[in-house]
Coordinates of C-alpha atoms in Angstrom, one line a residue:
Chain B
M14 CA -23.3 -22.4 0.1
S15 CA -23.5 -25.8 1.5
E16 CA -27.2 -27.2 1.3
G17 CA -29.0 -29.6 3.8
T18 CA -28.5 -33.1 3.2
K19 CA -31.5 -35.3 2.4
E20 CA -31.5 -38.6 3.9
P21 CA -33.0 -41.6 2.0
D22 CA -36.3 -41.5 3.8
G23 CA -36.6 -37.7 3.1
G24 CA -35.7 -36.4 6.5
E25 CA -33.1 -34.0 6.8
E26 CA -29.9 -34.2 8.9
K27 CA -29.9 -32.4 12.1
V28 CA -27.2 -31.7 14.6
V29 CA -27.7 -30.7 18.2
L30 CA -25.3 -28.0 19.8
K31 CA -25.4 -28.2 23.7
T32 CA -24.3 -25.4 25.8
H33 CA -22.8 -25.7 29.1
D34 CA -25.7 -24.5 30.7
G35 CA -27.9 -27.1 29.3
Q36 CA -29.6 -25.4 26.5
E37 CA -29.9 -27.4 23.1
F38 CA -30.1 -26.0 19.9
T39 CA -31.0 -28.5 17.0
V40 CA -29.8 -26.9 13.6
D41 CA -30.0 -28.4 10.0
M42 CA -26.8 -29.3 8.4
A43 CA -26.6 -26.0 6.0
T44 CA -26.6 -23.9 9.2
A45 CA -24.1 -26.0 11.0
N46 CA -21.8 -26.1 8.0
Q47 CA -21.3 -22.2 8.2
S48 CA -19.1 -23.2 11.1
G49 CA -15.8 -24.7 9.9
T50 CA -15.4 -26.5 13.3
L51 CA -18.6 -28.3 13.1
K52 CA -18.3 -29.3 9.5
N53 CA -15.1 -30.8 10.1
L54 CA -16.4 -32.7 13.0
L55 CA -19.6 -33.7 11.2
S56 CA -17.7 -35.0 8.2
E57 CA -16.1 -37.2 10.5
V58 CA -19.1 -38.4 12.9
G59 CA -22.0 -37.8 10.7
S60 CA -25.5 -37.1 11.8
S61 CA -29.1 -37.9 11.2
S62 CA -32.5 -36.8 11.4
N63 CA -33.8 -39.6 13.9
N64 CA -30.3 -39.8 15.6
P65 CA -28.6 -36.0 15.5
Q66 CA -25.2 -36.0 16.8
V67 CA -25.1 -33.9 20.0
I68 CA -22.2 -31.8 20.4
P69 CA -21.2 -30.2 23.5
L70 CA -19.9 -26.6 23.6
P71 CA -17.2 -25.2 26.0
S72 CA -18.5 -23.1 29.0
S73 CA -17.3 -19.8 27.7
I74 CA -20.2 -20.6 24.9
T75 CA -23.3 -19.7 27.0
S76 CA -26.9 -20.1 25.4
R77 CA -27.3 -16.5 25.1
V78 CA -24.2 -16.3 23.0
L79 CA -24.7 -19.5 20.8
G80 CA -28.1 -18.3 20.2
K81 CA -26.6 -15.1 18.4
V82 CA -24.1 -17.4 16.3
V83 CA -26.8 -19.7 15.3
E84 CA -29.1 -16.8 14.4
Y85 CA -26.0 -15.7 12.1
C86 CA -25.5 -19.0 10.6
Q87 CA -29.2 -19.8 9.7
R88 CA -29.5 -16.3 8.2
H89 CA -26.4 -17.0 5.9
A90 CA -27.3 -20.6 5.3
A91 CA -30.2 -19.1 3.6
G92 CA -28.3 -16.5 1.7
G93 CA -28.7 -13.4 0.1
G94 CA -31.5 -14.8 -2.3
R95 CA -34.3 -14.6 0.4
R96 CA -35.8 -11.8 2.5
G97 CA -34.8 -8.8 0.8
G98 CA -31.4 -10.0 -1.2
M99 CA -28.0 -9.1 -0.2
Q100 CA -29.2 -5.6 1.2
A101 CA -31.1 -7.0 3.9
L102 CA -28.4 -9.5 4.7
E103 CA -25.9 -6.7 5.0
Q104 CA -28.2 -4.8 7.3
F105 CA -28.8 -8.1 9.3
D106 CA -24.8 -8.4 9.7
E107 CA -24.7 -5.0 10.8
E108 CA -27.6 -5.0 13.4
L109 CA -26.2 -8.4 14.8
V110 CA -23.1 -6.9 16.2
E111 CA -24.6 -4.0 18.0
L112 CA -24.1 -5.7 21.2
D113 CA -22.7 -4.4 24.7
K114 CA -19.0 -5.2 25.2
D115 CA -19.3 -8.4 27.0
M116 CA -21.7 -9.9 24.6
L117 CA -19.3 -8.7 21.7
L118 CA -16.3 -10.3 23.1
D119 CA -18.2 -13.5 23.8
V120 CA -19.5 -13.9 20.5
T121 CA -16.0 -12.9 19.2
Y122 CA -14.7 -15.8 21.1
A123 CA -17.5 -18.1 19.7
A124 CA -17.0 -17.3 16.1
A125 CA -13.2 -17.9 16.4
F126 CA -13.9 -21.3 18.2
L127 CA -16.7 -22.3 15.9
D128 CA -14.7 -20.9 13.1
V129 CA -17.4 -18.8 11.5
P130 CA -14.8 -16.4 9.5
R131 CA -17.2 -13.8 8.1
L132 CA -18.8 -13.5 11.7
L133 CA -15.7 -13.3 13.2
D134 CA -14.7 -10.3 10.6
L135 CA -17.7 -8.8 11.8
T136 CA -17.2 -8.7 15.5
S137 CA -13.4 -8.1 15.2
Q138 CA -14.3 -4.8 13.1
A139 CA -16.9 -4.1 15.7
V140 CA -14.6 -4.6 18.6
A141 CA -11.9 -2.1 16.6
D142 CA -14.5 0.3 15.7
A143 CA -15.5 0.4 19.6
I144 CA -11.8 1.2 20.9
K145 CA -10.9 3.7 18.1
N146 CA -10.3 7.1 19.3
M147 CA -10.0 5.8 22.9
S148 CA -7.2 7.0 25.3
V149 CA -4.9 4.2 27.0
E150 CA -6.9 4.6 30.0
E151 CA -10.2 4.1 28.3
V152 CA -9.0 1.1 26.5
R153 CA -7.9 -0.7 29.9
H154 CA -11.2 0.4 31.2
Y155 CA -13.2 -0.8 28.4
F156 CA -11.4 -4.3 28.2
G157 CA -11.0 -4.8 32.0
V158 CA -7.1 -4.8 31.3
V159 CA -4.9 -3.9 34.2
S160 CA -1.6 -2.1 33.2
D161 CA 1.2 -4.8 34.2
F162 CA 4.0 -2.1 33.2
T163 CA 6.2 -0.5 35.7
E164 CA 6.1 3.4 35.6
E165 CA 9.5 3.2 34.1
E166 CA 8.3 0.8 31.3
E167 CA 5.4 3.0 30.7
K168 CA 7.5 6.1 30.2
V169 CA 9.7 4.3 27.7
I170 CA 7.0 3.3 25.6
R171 CA 5.3 6.6 25.7
S172 CA 8.5 8.0 24.5
E173 CA 8.4 5.2 21.8
C174 CA 5.2 6.8 20.3
P175 CA 5.1 10.5 21.7
W176 CA 2.6 11.6 18.8
A177 CA -0.3 9.3 20.3
F178 CA -0.3 11.0 23.5
E179 CA 0.5 14.6 22.2
Chain G
M78 CA -14.7 -12.9 29.1
E79 CA -12.0 -10.1 28.8
L80 CA -10.1 -8.9 25.9
E81 CA -7.1 -10.8 26.8
D82 CA -9.1 -14.0 26.9
L83 CA -9.4 -14.1 23.5
P84 CA -7.1 -16.2 21.4
S85 CA -3.9 -14.1 20.1
P86 CA -4.7 -14.4 16.4
V87 CA -8.0 -13.0 17.2
L88 CA -6.6 -10.1 18.8
V89 CA -4.1 -9.4 16.3
E90 CA -7.0 -9.2 13.7
I91 CA -8.9 -6.6 15.9
L92 CA -5.7 -4.6 16.2
S93 CA -5.1 -4.8 12.5
R94 CA -8.6 -3.6 11.8
L95 CA -7.7 -0.2 14.3
G96 CA -6.1 1.0 10.9
D97 CA -4.6 3.9 12.3
S98 CA -1.0 4.1 14.1
T99 CA -2.3 6.5 16.9
E100 CA -5.1 3.9 17.9
L101 CA -2.5 1.1 17.6
A102 CA 0.0 3.2 20.0
Q103 CA -3.0 3.5 22.6
C104 CA -3.3 -0.4 22.6
R105 CA 0.4 -0.9 22.7
L106 CA 0.5 0.9 26.1
A107 CA -2.7 -1.0 27.5
S108 CA -0.9 -4.1 28.5
R109 CA 2.0 -6.3 27.7
T110 CA -0.1 -8.8 25.9
L111 CA -1.2 -6.0 23.7
R112 CA 2.0 -4.5 23.1
T113 CA 3.5 -7.9 22.0
L114 CA 0.7 -8.5 19.9
S115 CA 0.7 -5.0 18.3
R116 CA 3.9 -5.8 16.5
D117 CA 2.3 -8.6 14.6
V118 CA -0.5 -6.3 13.1
R119 CA -1.0 -6.8 9.2
S120 CA -2.2 -3.6 8.6
V121 CA -1.4 -0.1 9.7
R122 CA -1.9 3.4 8.3
L123 CA 0.0 6.5 9.3
F124 CA -1.9 9.7 8.6
C125 CA -0.5 13.2 9.1
S126 CA -3.6 15.8 9.3
R127 CA -3.1 19.3 8.2
D128 CA -3.6 20.4 11.7
R129 CA -0.8 18.2 13.0
F130 CA 1.5 19.2 10.1
L131 CA 0.9 23.0 11.0
R132 CA 1.5 22.5 14.7
S133 CA 4.8 20.7 13.9
R134 CA 5.8 24.0 12.1
A135 CA 4.4 26.6 14.6
P136 CA 7.0 27.6 16.9
A137 CA 4.8 27.7 19.9
T138 CA 3.8 24.1 19.3
S139 CA 7.0 22.5 17.3
D140 CA 8.7 21.2 20.6
H141 CA 5.7 19.2 21.4
V142 CA 5.1 17.6 18.2
T143 CA 7.1 14.6 16.8
P144 CA 7.9 15.1 13.2
F145 CA 5.9 13.0 11.2
R146 CA 8.9 11.2 9.4
S147 CA 10.2 10.2 12.7
L148 CA 7.2 8.8 13.7
V149 CA 7.2 6.5 10.3
A150 CA 11.0 5.5 11.5
N151 CA 9.7 4.9 15.0
L152 CA 6.8 2.6 14.1
A153 CA 9.0 0.8 11.5
S154 CA 11.6 -0.1 13.9
F155 CA 8.7 -1.3 16.2
L156 CA 7.1 -3.6 13.6
S157 CA 10.1 -5.0 12.4
A158 CA 10.4 -7.3 15.1
S159 CA 7.5 -9.4 13.4
P160 CA 7.9 -11.8 10.4
G161 CA 4.4 -11.7 9.1
P162 CA 3.0 -10.1 6.1
L163 CA 2.4 -6.3 6.3
T164 CA 0.1 -3.6 4.6
L165 CA 1.5 -0.2 5.3
A166 CA 0.0 3.3 4.2
L167 CA 1.7 6.7 4.8
A168 CA -0.4 9.5 3.8
A169 CA -0.1 13.5 4.1
E170 CA -3.6 15.4 4.0
R171 CA -4.0 17.7 1.3
P172 CA -3.6 21.3 1.8
P173 CA -6.4 23.4 1.0
S174 CA -7.2 24.1 -2.7
A175 CA -6.1 27.9 -2.2
D176 CA -2.5 27.0 -0.9
A177 CA -2.4 24.4 -3.8
D178 CA -0.1 26.8 -6.2
E179 CA 2.4 27.2 -3.7
V180 CA 5.7 25.4 -3.2
D181 CA 7.3 24.4 -0.1
D182 CA 11.1 24.0 -0.3
A183 CA 11.3 22.1 3.1
D184 CA 11.3 18.2 2.9
D185 CA 9.8 17.6 6.6
L186 CA 6.6 15.9 4.8
H187 CA 8.2 14.6 1.5
L188 CA 7.3 11.1 1.9
T189 CA 8.9 9.7 -1.4
A190 CA 12.3 11.3 -0.6
F191 CA 15.0 8.8 -1.1
P192 CA 17.0 9.4 2.2
F193 CA 13.8 9.1 4.1
L194 CA 12.7 5.7 2.6
A195 CA 16.3 4.5 3.0
R196 CA 16.2 5.2 6.8
W197 CA 13.3 3.0 7.4
L198 CA 12.1 0.7 4.7
P199 CA 15.0 -1.8 5.0
L200 CA 13.5 -2.6 8.4
L201 CA 10.1 -3.5 6.9
A202 CA 10.8 -4.5 3.4
A203 CA 10.8 -8.1 4.1
R204 CA 7.2 -8.1 5.7
L205 CA 5.8 -5.8 3.0
R206 CA 3.1 -7.0 0.6
S207 CA 1.4 -3.8 0.2
L208 CA 2.5 0.0 0.3
A209 CA 0.7 3.0 -0.1
I210 CA 2.4 6.5 -0.1
D211 CA 0.3 9.5 -0.6
D212 CA 3.1 12.3 -0.7
Y213 CA 2.7 16.1 0.2
W214 CA 2.6 17.8 -3.2
L215 CA 3.8 21.0 -2.1
Q216 CA 7.1 19.4 -1.2
S217 CA 7.2 16.6 -3.9
C218 CA 6.4 18.5 -6.9
W219 CA 9.6 20.1 -7.7
R220 CA 12.2 17.2 -7.2
P221 CA 12.2 13.9 -8.7
S222 CA 12.3 10.9 -6.4
Q223 CA 14.2 7.8 -7.0
A224 CA 11.7 5.9 -4.6
L225 CA 10.6 3.5 -7.1
S226 CA 14.1 2.0 -7.5
L227 CA 14.6 1.8 -4.0
I228 CA 11.4 0.0 -3.4
A229 CA 12.3 -2.5 -6.3
D230 CA 15.7 -3.0 -4.5
L231 CA 14.4 -3.6 -1.0
C232 CA 10.6 -5.1 -1.2
H233 CA 10.9 -8.4 -3.1
D234 CA 7.6 -9.5 -1.9
L235 CA 5.6 -6.6 -2.7
V236 CA 2.1 -7.5 -4.4
N237 CA 0.6 -4.0 -4.2
L238 CA 2.1 -0.8 -4.7
E239 CA 0.4 2.8 -4.8
V240 CA 2.1 6.3 -5.0
R241 CA 0.1 9.6 -5.2
N242 CA 1.2 13.1 -5.3
A243 CA 4.8 12.8 -6.4
W244 CA 7.5 13.3 -9.0
L245 CA 9.0 9.8 -9.6
S246 CA 12.1 9.1 -11.6
V247 CA 12.5 5.6 -13.1
E248 CA 16.1 5.7 -13.2
E249 CA 18.1 2.4 -12.1
L250 CA 14.6 0.8 -11.6
K251 CA 14.7 -3.0 -11.6
P252 CA 12.1 -5.3 -12.4
M253 CA 9.5 -6.2 -9.6
H254 CA 8.3 -9.5 -10.6
R255 CA 5.9 -10.1 -7.9
L256 CA 4.2 -6.7 -8.1
T257 CA 0.7 -7.4 -9.4
S258 CA -1.3 -4.2 -8.7
L259 CA 0.2 -0.7 -9.2
T260 CA -1.5 2.6 -8.9
L261 CA 0.1 6.0 -9.8
E262 CA -2.2 8.9 -9.2
F263 CA -1.3 12.7 -9.6
I264 CA 2.0 11.7 -10.7
R265 CA 4.8 13.4 -12.6
L266 CA 6.7 10.3 -14.1
D267 CA 9.8 10.3 -16.1
D268 CA 8.8 7.7 -18.3
A269 CA 7.4 9.5 -21.4
N270 CA 6.2 6.3 -23.2
L271 CA 6.0 3.9 -20.3
D272 CA 8.6 1.8 -21.5
K273 CA 10.1 1.4 -18.0
V274 CA 6.8 0.8 -16.5
N275 CA 6.3 -2.4 -18.8
E276 CA 9.8 -3.6 -18.4
C277 CA 9.9 -3.6 -14.7
F278 CA 6.2 -4.3 -13.7
P279 CA 5.9 -7.4 -16.0
S280 CA 3.4 -9.2 -13.8
L281 CA 0.9 -6.5 -13.3
Q282 CA -2.8 -7.7 -13.3
A283 CA -4.4 -4.3 -12.2
L284 CA -2.8 -0.9 -13.4
N285 CA -4.4 2.3 -12.2
L286 CA -2.8 5.5 -13.8
I287 CA -4.9 8.3 -12.6
R288 CA -3.5 11.9 -14.0
V289 CA 0.1 10.8 -14.6
G290 CA 1.8 13.5 -16.4
G291 CA 4.9 13.5 -18.3
L292 CA 3.7 11.2 -21.0
K293 CA 4.3 11.6 -24.7
E294 CA 3.4 8.5 -26.7
P295 CA 2.4 6.2 -23.8
K296 CA 2.0 2.5 -24.5
I297 CA 0.9 -0.1 -21.9
H298 CA 2.3 -3.4 -23.1
L299 CA 1.5 -5.9 -20.3
L300 CA 1.0 -9.4 -21.0
Q301 CA -0.7 -10.4 -17.7
L302 CA -2.9 -7.3 -17.2
R303 CA -6.6 -7.9 -16.6
V304 CA -8.0 -4.5 -15.1
C305 CA -6.8 -1.1 -16.0
T306 CA -8.0 2.5 -15.4
W307 CA -6.3 5.4 -17.1
T308 CA -7.0 8.8 -16.8
V309 CA -5.0 11.0 -18.9
S310 CA -5.0 14.6 -18.3
N311 CA -2.4 16.0 -20.7
F312 CA -2.7 16.1 -24.5
V313 CA -0.7 13.1 -25.3
L314 CA 0.2 12.4 -29.1
S315 CA -1.2 8.7 -28.9
L316 CA -2.3 6.2 -26.6
T317 CA -2.0 2.6 -26.9
V318 CA -2.9 -0.5 -24.9
C319 CA -1.5 -3.7 -25.9
A320 CA -2.8 -6.2 -23.2
P321 CA -4.0 -9.9 -24.5
K322 CA -5.6 -10.7 -21.2
L323 CA -7.3 -7.3 -20.5
V324 CA -10.8 -7.8 -19.6
E325 CA -11.8 -4.4 -18.0
L326 CA -10.7 -0.9 -19.3
K327 CA -11.6 2.5 -17.9
L328 CA -10.1 5.1 -20.1
K329 CA -10.4 8.7 -19.8
C330 CA -8.6 11.1 -22.0
V331 CA -9.1 14.8 -23.6
E332 CA -8.1 14.7 -27.1
P333 CA -5.3 12.2 -28.2
K334 CA -4.1 12.1 -31.9
A335 CA -4.6 8.5 -31.8
L336 CA -5.8 5.6 -29.5
H337 CA -4.9 1.9 -30.2
L338 CA -6.6 -1.0 -28.5
E339 CA -5.0 -4.5 -28.8
T340 CA -7.1 -6.1 -26.1
P341 CA -8.9 -9.3 -27.8
L342 CA -10.1 -10.5 -24.4
L343 CA -11.7 -7.0 -23.4
S344 CA -15.2 -7.2 -22.2
E345 CA -15.8 -4.1 -20.4
L346 CA -14.9 -0.8 -22.0
D347 CA -15.7 2.6 -20.3
V348 CA -14.1 5.3 -22.6
T349 CA -14.4 9.2 -22.3
I350 CA -12.8 11.2 -25.1
K351 CA -13.9 14.8 -25.4
K352 CA -13.2 14.7 -29.0
A353 CA -13.4 11.5 -31.0
R354 CA -11.8 12.8 -34.1
A355 CA -8.8 10.8 -33.4
T356 CA -7.7 7.7 -35.4
I357 CA -9.2 5.0 -33.1
V358 CA -7.9 1.7 -33.9
V359 CA -9.4 -1.3 -32.3
G360 CA -8.2 -4.8 -32.8
E361 CA -10.5 -6.9 -34.9
K362 CA -11.2 -9.6 -32.4
L363 CA -13.0 -7.1 -30.1
N364 CA -15.6 -9.2 -27.9
L365 CA -17.1 -6.4 -25.8
R366 CA -20.1 -7.1 -23.3
S367 CA -20.5 -3.9 -21.9
L368 CA -19.8 -0.5 -23.6
R369 CA -19.9 2.9 -22.1
I370 CA -19.1 5.8 -24.1
E371 CA -18.8 9.6 -23.0
S372 CA -17.9 12.2 -25.7
S373 CA -18.7 15.5 -27.2
D374 CA -19.0 13.2 -30.6
L375 CA -20.8 10.5 -29.7
C376 CA -21.6 9.4 -33.2
N377 CA -18.2 8.9 -34.4
L378 CA -17.3 7.2 -31.2
A379 CA -20.3 5.0 -31.4
Q380 CA -19.1 4.1 -35.0
V381 CA -15.8 2.8 -33.8
F382 CA -17.2 -0.1 -31.7
A383 CA -20.4 -0.6 -34.1
H384 CA -19.0 -3.9 -35.6
S385 CA -18.8 -5.2 -32.1
R386 CA -21.9 -7.5 -32.2
T387 CA -21.3 -8.9 -28.6
I388 CA -22.2 -5.7 -26.8
K389 CA -25.1 -6.1 -24.5
R390 CA -25.0 -3.2 -22.3
L391 CA -24.8 0.4 -23.8
E392 CA -24.2 3.3 -21.9
L393 CA -24.2 6.8 -23.5
E394 CA -23.3 10.0 -21.8
A395 CA -22.3 13.7 -23.4
Y396 CA -19.0 15.1 -22.3
G397 CA -19.0 17.7 -19.7
S398 CA -19.5 18.4 -16.1
S399 CA -22.5 18.5 -13.7
T400 CA -23.2 22.0 -14.8
F401 CA -22.4 22.1 -18.3
V402 CA -22.6 20.0 -21.6
D403 CA -20.0 20.1 -24.0
L404 CA -21.4 19.2 -27.5
V405 CA -19.9 19.5 -30.9
E406 CA -23.0 19.2 -33.1
Q407 CA -26.2 17.2 -33.6
C408 CA -25.9 13.6 -33.6
T409 CA -28.1 10.6 -34.5
I410 CA -27.4 7.1 -33.2
D411 CA -29.4 4.5 -34.8
L412 CA -29.1 1.8 -32.4
L413 CA -30.6 -1.0 -34.7
S414 CA -28.1 -0.9 -37.1
T415 CA -25.2 0.0 -34.9
F416 CA -25.9 -2.0 -31.7
P417 CA -28.6 -4.4 -32.6
D418 CA -28.2 -6.8 -29.9
I419 CA -28.1 -4.6 -26.7
D420 CA -30.5 -5.9 -23.9
E421 CA -29.6 -2.7 -21.6
L422 CA -29.4 0.6 -22.5
V423 CA -28.2 3.5 -19.9
L424 CA -28.5 7.2 -20.7
G425 CA -26.5 9.5 -18.5
P426 CA -27.8 12.7 -17.2
R427 CA -26.3 14.8 -19.8
A428 CA -27.2 12.4 -22.7
W429 CA -30.7 12.5 -21.4
F430 CA -30.8 16.2 -21.1
I431 CA -29.9 16.7 -24.7
L432 CA -32.4 14.4 -25.8
P433 CA -33.7 14.4 -28.7
E434 CA -32.4 17.6 -30.3
N435 CA -28.8 17.3 -30.1
L436 CA -28.7 13.6 -29.4
N437 CA -31.2 11.7 -31.4
V438 CA -31.3 7.9 -30.3
R439 CA -33.5 5.8 -32.2
G440 CA -34.1 2.2 -33.4
E441 CA -36.8 -0.4 -33.0
L442 CA -35.2 -2.2 -30.1
R443 CA -37.7 -5.2 -29.5
N444 CA -35.4 -7.1 -27.3
L445 CA -34.3 -4.4 -25.0
K446 CA -35.0 -5.7 -21.5
K447 CA -33.7 -3.0 -19.6
M448 CA -33.3 0.8 -19.7
M449 CA -31.9 3.1 -17.3
V450 CA -32.3 6.9 -17.3
H451 CA -31.0 9.6 -15.0
L452 CA -33.4 12.5 -15.1
A453 CA -31.7 15.8 -15.3
P454 CA -32.6 18.1 -12.2
E455 CA -33.5 20.9 -14.5
E456 CA -36.2 18.8 -16.1
L457 CA -38.9 17.2 -14.1
D458 CA -41.7 17.9 -16.5
A459 CA -44.0 14.8 -16.8
A460 CA -45.0 15.6 -20.6
M461 CA -41.4 16.4 -21.6
I462 CA -40.2 12.9 -20.2
S463 CA -43.0 11.0 -21.7
W464 CA -42.1 12.7 -25.2
K465 CA -38.3 11.9 -24.8
L466 CA -39.2 8.3 -23.8
T467 CA -41.9 7.5 -26.6
P468 CA -39.4 7.0 -29.4
L469 CA -37.1 4.5 -27.0
L470 CA -40.0 2.5 -26.0
A471 CA -42.3 2.3 -28.7
H472 CA -41.1 -1.1 -29.8
A473 CA -40.1 -2.5 -26.6
R474 CA -42.0 -5.4 -25.5
Y475 CA -40.6 -6.8 -22.0
C476 CA -38.5 -3.8 -20.9
Q477 CA -38.1 -2.7 -17.2
V478 CA -37.1 1.0 -16.9
V479 CA -35.2 2.2 -14.2
M480 CA -35.7 5.7 -13.7
L481 CA -33.5 7.7 -11.5
I482 CA -34.6 10.9 -10.2
P483 CA -32.3 13.7 -8.9
A484 CA -32.4 13.5 -4.9
A485 CA -33.1 17.1 -4.7
A486 CA -36.5 16.7 -6.4
S487 CA -39.5 17.4 -4.3
M488 CA -41.8 14.5 -3.2
D489 CA -44.7 16.2 -5.2
S490 CA -42.7 16.3 -8.3
R491 CA -41.4 12.7 -8.1
K492 CA -44.8 11.4 -7.5
H493 CA -46.2 13.4 -10.4
V494 CA -43.7 12.1 -12.8
I495 CA -44.2 8.6 -11.7
S496 CA -47.9 8.4 -12.1
K497 CA -47.8 10.0 -15.5
C498 CA -45.2 7.6 -16.8
I499 CA -47.3 4.6 -15.4
S500 CA -50.4 5.9 -17.2
N501 CA -48.5 6.9 -20.5
F502 CA -46.5 3.7 -20.6
P503 CA -48.9 0.7 -19.3
G504 CA -46.9 -2.0 -20.8
I505 CA -43.6 -1.2 -19.2
R506 CA -42.3 -2.4 -16.0
W507 CA -41.0 0.8 -13.8
K508 CA -38.6 0.9 -10.9
W509 CA -37.5 4.1 -9.0
D510 CA -34.5 5.4 -7.4
T511 CA -32.6 8.7 -6.7
W512 CA -29.1 9.9 -7.8
R513 CA -27.1 12.5 -6.7
C514 CA -25.8 15.1 -9.1
G515 CA -22.3 16.1 -9.2

């Protein structure tokens, strides 16, 4: 696990994540390093406590979504050694992805963009769990997907895997 | 944000986590994007439930149910268009035990049948990294299959192979150099001494042989093997494990005439032998860190490993089931002379139950740091527990005792036992948890 880096004057390096809606999240390096994207970026540009690097994020990552990602990264930067050990950390992970559909997809997108692999695992599994046992129509409705198949095409596809519609 | 706004690799990841082919099929029909990406999934499982199988057989419903094997072939054809690595699992639900003695002479659910595999496996062979087939025993039990040789011929990049509930021939089997993990469970194997297994799977690092029948004098001789689970159900003459890199071994057998372990790097050994009267030969360089022994004859078995001075964790259990203890005779284990260096002692529920009349564990273990006992459900008497613990804890100075209480015990009896133990052994650190019997 990455630890925060101390500067010569004892201050800890920080980085500011700025969302499109103007909110700023100041996090330490251990938290930022949970994200592959930020880690790579900061290894090139650096940051400090007095003059922290400000990183703007795309509009699809709102402050509410970033809040979730930062919460995850802070907790995992602290690791299983604090606040109840690995069991508590697993419970934290489980509860973190108990989100409504929109928020779940947004956090999935943010986890992919910021390259936080374990968070992406969690959200991908949560999305997969959500659509398990759904019919085609329910899957379309859940994800706001409009069928772009013609009637003929749909018939052919249904005949490819008839067991799913028995 | 809509689903289709997510990057394609993320969507493939989500589809791969659906696990079951039916759910994947629902997504294939949802939109063009999802249909295209469904081909790239890296993991899929096809499961034939008992209900589905019976519906495919019943005259009233059979016309509306696609035979399971056709479904596998259809999906293989669909997935063959993508080049990425694939984990595939096929499984037939086991029939209820009442039907287990029957034999079914049809082959509509015989998943290791050569002609069936030959129909679709070539389509996916290049993608497959992991393949698991749980066959339908009532159809597979009466005819040997050459599935292994076909898989070896076609799937050159396979890393993990699992086959359950089948009769497997090793005729014409060729080496699979990339296979590092093999599981055979509830298999009749036509390889009495495991010669072909050793020859054809030389790169295995993990091997699980669970209730594999047809063995006579089996010898595992694998130079790369690191982890092995071997449950031998029949009465084989001798068992040999010769594996210079083996680190973990879980061995369960009934009463072999001889057992040979040539495993110099073995660190964790879990061995269950009903009667330990066998000739047990252990290589001189055994450096065990953890040893679990379960037997009707714990004394003899304990003596076999007594010279391994590196053991830090010892677990003792009497042979039997959750409802009975199978004991040969009274047994005394002097820990100080047999395992003087252990710092953790675990007593299984049956071992604890027969303490101290049938199993007398003694020894002044001053350095014992941790002891774990599974209290038996029949015996939640605080005085009895204290009496059993006294000789074990008399000399322990810095010991933590983890007491596992049966989950079914009432809260009152738990509290009573806990408070008595704390007051009777004030120098001990206590930890409590529950365990489920059986």
